[in-house]
Short mmCIF file of C-alpha atoms in Angstrom, two decimals:
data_model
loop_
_atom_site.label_atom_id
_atom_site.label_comp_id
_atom_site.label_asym_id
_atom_site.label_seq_id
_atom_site.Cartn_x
_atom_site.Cartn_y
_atom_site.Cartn_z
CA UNK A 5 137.66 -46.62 28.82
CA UNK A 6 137.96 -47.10 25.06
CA UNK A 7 134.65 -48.74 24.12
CA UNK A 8 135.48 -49.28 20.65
CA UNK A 9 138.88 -50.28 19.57
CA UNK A 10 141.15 -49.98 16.19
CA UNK A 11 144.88 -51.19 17.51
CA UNK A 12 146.63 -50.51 13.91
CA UNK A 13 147.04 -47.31 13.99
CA UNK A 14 147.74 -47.76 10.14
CA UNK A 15 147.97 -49.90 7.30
CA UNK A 16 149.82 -50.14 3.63
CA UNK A 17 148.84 -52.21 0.70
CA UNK A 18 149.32 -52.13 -2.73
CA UNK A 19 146.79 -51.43 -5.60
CA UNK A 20 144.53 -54.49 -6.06
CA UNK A 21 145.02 -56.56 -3.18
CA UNK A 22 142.11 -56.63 -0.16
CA UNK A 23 142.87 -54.06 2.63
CA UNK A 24 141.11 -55.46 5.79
CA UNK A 25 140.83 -52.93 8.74
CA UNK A 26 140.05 -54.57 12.11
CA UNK A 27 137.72 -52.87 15.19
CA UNK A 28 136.94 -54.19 18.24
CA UNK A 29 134.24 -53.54 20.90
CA UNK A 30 133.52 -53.92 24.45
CA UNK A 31 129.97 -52.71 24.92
CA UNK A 32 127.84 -56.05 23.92
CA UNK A 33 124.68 -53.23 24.05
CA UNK A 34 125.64 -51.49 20.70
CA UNK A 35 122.94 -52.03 17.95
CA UNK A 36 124.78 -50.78 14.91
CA UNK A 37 128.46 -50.88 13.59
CA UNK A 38 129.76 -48.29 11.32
CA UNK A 39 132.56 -47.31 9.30
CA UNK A 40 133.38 -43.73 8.91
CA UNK A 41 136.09 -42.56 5.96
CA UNK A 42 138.15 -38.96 6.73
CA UNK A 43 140.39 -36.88 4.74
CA UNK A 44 142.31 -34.73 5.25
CA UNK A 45 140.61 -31.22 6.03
CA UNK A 46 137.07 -33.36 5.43
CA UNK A 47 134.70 -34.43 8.16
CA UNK A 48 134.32 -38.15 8.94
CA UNK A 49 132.06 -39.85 5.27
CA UNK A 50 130.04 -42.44 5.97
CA UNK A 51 131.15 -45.63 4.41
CA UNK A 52 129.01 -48.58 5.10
CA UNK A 53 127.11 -49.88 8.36
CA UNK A 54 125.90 -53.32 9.70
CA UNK A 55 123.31 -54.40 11.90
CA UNK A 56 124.42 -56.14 15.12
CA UNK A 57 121.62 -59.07 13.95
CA UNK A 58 124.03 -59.92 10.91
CA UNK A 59 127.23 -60.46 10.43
CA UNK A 60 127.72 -59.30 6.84
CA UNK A 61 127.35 -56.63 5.08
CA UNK A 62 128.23 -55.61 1.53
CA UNK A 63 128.17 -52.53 -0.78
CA UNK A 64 130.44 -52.68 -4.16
CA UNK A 65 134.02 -53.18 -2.87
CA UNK A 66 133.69 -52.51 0.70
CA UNK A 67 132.02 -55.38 3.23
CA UNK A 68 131.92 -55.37 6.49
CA UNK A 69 132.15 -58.50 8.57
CA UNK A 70 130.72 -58.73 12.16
CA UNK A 71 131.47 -61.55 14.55
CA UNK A 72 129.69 -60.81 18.01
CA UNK A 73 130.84 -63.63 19.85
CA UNK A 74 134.48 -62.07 19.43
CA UNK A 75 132.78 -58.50 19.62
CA UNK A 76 135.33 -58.19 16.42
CA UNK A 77 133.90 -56.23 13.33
CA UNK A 78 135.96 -55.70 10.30
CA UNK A 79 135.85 -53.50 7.02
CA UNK A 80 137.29 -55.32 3.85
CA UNK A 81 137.84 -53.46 0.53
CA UNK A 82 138.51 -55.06 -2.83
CA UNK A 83 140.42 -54.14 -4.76
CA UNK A 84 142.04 -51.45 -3.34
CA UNK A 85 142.66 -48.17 -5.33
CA UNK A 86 144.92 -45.22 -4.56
CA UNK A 87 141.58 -43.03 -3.82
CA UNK A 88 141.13 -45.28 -0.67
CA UNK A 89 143.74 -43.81 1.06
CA UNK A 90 142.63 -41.95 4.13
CA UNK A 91 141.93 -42.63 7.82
CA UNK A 92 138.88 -44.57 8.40
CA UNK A 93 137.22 -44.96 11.54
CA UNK A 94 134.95 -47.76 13.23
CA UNK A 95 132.26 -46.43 14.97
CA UNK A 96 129.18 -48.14 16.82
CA UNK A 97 125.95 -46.81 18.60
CA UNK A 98 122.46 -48.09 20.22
CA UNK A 99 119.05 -47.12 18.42
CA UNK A 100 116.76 -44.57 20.05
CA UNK A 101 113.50 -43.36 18.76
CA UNK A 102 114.05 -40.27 18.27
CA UNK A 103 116.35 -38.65 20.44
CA UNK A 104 119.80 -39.08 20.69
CA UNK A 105 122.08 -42.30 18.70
CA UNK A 106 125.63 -40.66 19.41
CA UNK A 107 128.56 -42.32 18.14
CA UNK A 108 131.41 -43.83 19.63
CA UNK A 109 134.65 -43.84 17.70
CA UNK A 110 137.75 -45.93 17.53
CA UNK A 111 141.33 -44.08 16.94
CA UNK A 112 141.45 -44.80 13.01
CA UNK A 113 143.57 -46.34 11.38
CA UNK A 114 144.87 -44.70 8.51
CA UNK A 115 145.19 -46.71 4.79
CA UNK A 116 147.57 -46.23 1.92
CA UNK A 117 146.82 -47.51 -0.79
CA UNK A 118 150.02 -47.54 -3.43
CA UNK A 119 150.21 -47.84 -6.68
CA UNK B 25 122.87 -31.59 -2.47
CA UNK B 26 123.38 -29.49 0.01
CA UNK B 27 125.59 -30.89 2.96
CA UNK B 28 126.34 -29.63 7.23
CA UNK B 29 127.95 -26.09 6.85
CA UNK B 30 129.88 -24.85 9.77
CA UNK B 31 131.79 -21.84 10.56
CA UNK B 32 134.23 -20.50 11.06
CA UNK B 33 136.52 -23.75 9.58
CA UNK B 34 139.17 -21.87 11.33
CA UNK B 35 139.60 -20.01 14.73
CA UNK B 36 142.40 -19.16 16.47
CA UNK B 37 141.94 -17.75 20.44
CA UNK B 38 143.90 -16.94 23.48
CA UNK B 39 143.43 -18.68 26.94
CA UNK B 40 140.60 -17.33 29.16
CA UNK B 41 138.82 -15.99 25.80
CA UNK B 42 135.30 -17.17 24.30
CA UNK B 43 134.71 -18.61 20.85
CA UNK B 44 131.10 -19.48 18.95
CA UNK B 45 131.23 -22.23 16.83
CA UNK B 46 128.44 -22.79 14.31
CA UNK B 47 126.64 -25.65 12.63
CA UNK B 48 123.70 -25.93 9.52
CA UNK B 49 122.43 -29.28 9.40
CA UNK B 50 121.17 -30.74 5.82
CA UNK B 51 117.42 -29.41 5.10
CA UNK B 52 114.91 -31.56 7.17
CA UNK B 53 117.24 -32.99 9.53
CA UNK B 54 116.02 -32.88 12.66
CA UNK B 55 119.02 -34.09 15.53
CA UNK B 56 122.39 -32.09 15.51
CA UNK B 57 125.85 -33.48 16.90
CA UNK B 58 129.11 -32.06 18.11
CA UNK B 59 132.23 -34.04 18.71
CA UNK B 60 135.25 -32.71 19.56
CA UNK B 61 138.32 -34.63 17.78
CA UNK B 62 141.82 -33.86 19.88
CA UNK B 63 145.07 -34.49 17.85
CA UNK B 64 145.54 -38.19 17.59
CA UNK B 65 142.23 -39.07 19.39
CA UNK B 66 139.05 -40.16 17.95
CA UNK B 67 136.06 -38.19 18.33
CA UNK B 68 134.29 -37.87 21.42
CA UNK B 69 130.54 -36.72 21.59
CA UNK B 70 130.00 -33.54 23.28
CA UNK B 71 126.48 -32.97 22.81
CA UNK B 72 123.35 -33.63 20.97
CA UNK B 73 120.11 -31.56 19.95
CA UNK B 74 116.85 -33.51 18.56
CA UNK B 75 114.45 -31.11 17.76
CA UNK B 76 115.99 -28.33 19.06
CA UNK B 77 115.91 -29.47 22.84
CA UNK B 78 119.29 -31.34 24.26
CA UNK B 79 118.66 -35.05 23.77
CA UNK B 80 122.01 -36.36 24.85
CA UNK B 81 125.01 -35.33 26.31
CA UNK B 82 128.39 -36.69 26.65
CA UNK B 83 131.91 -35.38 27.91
CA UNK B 84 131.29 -31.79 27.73
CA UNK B 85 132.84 -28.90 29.94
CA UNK B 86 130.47 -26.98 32.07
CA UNK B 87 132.55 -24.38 29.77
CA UNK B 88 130.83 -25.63 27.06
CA UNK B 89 127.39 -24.78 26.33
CA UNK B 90 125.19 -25.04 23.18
CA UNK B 91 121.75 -24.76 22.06
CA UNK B 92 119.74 -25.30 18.51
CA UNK B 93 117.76 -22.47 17.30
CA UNK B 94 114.04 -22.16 15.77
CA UNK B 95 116.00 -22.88 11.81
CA UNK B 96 117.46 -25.89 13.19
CA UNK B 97 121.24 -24.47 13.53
CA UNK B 98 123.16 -24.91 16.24
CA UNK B 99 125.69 -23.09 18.20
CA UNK B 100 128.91 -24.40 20.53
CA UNK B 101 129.53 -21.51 22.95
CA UNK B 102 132.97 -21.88 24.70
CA UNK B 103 134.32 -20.10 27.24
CA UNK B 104 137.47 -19.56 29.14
CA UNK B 105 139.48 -21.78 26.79
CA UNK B 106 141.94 -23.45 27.63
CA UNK B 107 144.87 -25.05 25.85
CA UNK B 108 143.65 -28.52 25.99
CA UNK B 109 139.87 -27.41 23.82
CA UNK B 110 142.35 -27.12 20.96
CA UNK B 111 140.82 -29.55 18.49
CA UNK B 112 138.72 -30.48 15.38
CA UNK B 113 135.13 -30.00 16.18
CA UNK B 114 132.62 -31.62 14.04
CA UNK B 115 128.99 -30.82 13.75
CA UNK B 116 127.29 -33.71 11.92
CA UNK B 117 123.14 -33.97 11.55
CA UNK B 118 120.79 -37.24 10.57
CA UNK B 119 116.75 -37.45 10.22
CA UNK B 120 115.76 -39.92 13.09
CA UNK B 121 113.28 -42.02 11.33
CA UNK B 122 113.99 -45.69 10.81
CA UNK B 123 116.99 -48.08 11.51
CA UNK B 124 119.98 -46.54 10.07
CA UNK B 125 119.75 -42.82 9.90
CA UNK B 126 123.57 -42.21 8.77
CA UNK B 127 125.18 -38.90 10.50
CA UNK B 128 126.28 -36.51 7.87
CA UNK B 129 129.44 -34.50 9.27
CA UNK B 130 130.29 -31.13 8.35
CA UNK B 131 133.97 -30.01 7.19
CA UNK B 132 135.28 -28.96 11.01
CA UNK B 133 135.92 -26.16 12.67
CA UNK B 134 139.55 -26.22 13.93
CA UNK B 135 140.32 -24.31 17.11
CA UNK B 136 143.66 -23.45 18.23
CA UNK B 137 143.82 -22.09 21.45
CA UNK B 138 147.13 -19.94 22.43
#
């Protein structure tokens, strides 16, 4: 049972436009949304995170929108720039203290960016 | 700064053998992570480690075993592989104080299984 879902598996855009990636969720208990970036031969780089008691979230170029009612989250990045390409993931988890706060990942969708 | 090390970043083993993987976390990190990332699929938590006693654990084989030692390191101990533990495995670590204490992931260790 895929808890948290990406459905495009990938996803091309030229330089300068908005690239927005879409996740969705079934487990209303998750606390925090996050968005992982991967390339190739890398481990997963932490991109930027919301709090399930907003519903935006912004750092630079990337923000991440969070609509709990539709259990919908999604990462938009403007402008786009070649150096975005890679696979980014969604990921969520619940808060602990201390202990464990594993994460549960979507598929990834993967972005080129064009130039 | 100094980031999760893990080795080997390669390994290559035939069915019914064993194979260590091992992880570093950042200095002062205090809860360790595998996930296991099969081609195509997103990664899955294995296992978790806060304070070097198991804190969590998810979809792991009783094949599977791992523990984190007195330095804070951690170790994946497989055995009898099988084709299907062919995958990315990813260590990451975090420092559990506050809200958002961001997982750092390591590089991978990619096993291939024969």
């Amino acid at each position: 049972d895929q808890q948290v879902k990406q459905n495009s598996p990938s996803l091309s855009v030229q330089e300068g436009r908005i690239s927005i990636l879409n996740c969705d969720y079934t487990n209303s208990m998750f606390d925090y949304f996050l968005w992982y970036k991967k390339y190739p031969a890398e481990g997963p780089t932490f991109l930027i995170s919301i709090s399930s008691i907003k519903d935006k979230n912004e750092d630079g170029r990337f923000t991440v929108f969070l609509n709990k009612s539709a259990k919908h989250l999604s990462l938009h990045i403007v402008p786009s720039q070649p150096g975005d390409s890679a696979v980014y993931f969604c990921a969520a988890k619940r808060l602990y203290q201390g202990g464990s706060e594993k994460l549960v990942f979507g598929k990834g969708t993967k972005l080129t960016v064009n130039p | 700064a100094a980031g999760v090390i893990q080795s080997p970043r390669h390994l290559i083993k035939e069915k019914r053998e064993t194979a260590t993987l091992k992880c570093y976390p950042i200095p002062r990190h205090d809860t360790v992570y595998w996930y296991q990332q099969g081609p195509g699929q997103d990664p899955q938590f294995l296992i978790s480690f806060y304070e070097k006693m198991q804190s969590d654990k998810g979809s792991i084989p009783d094949r599977f075993s791992a523990q984190q030692f007195s330095d804070y390191h951690s170790e994946l101990n497989m055995s009898s592989l099988e084709l299907g533990d062919s995958a990315l495995y990813f260590c990451a670590s975090s420092l559990t104080s506050g809200e958002n204490n961001e997982q750092f992931f390591g590089p991978g260790t990619r096993l291939t299984v024969l």
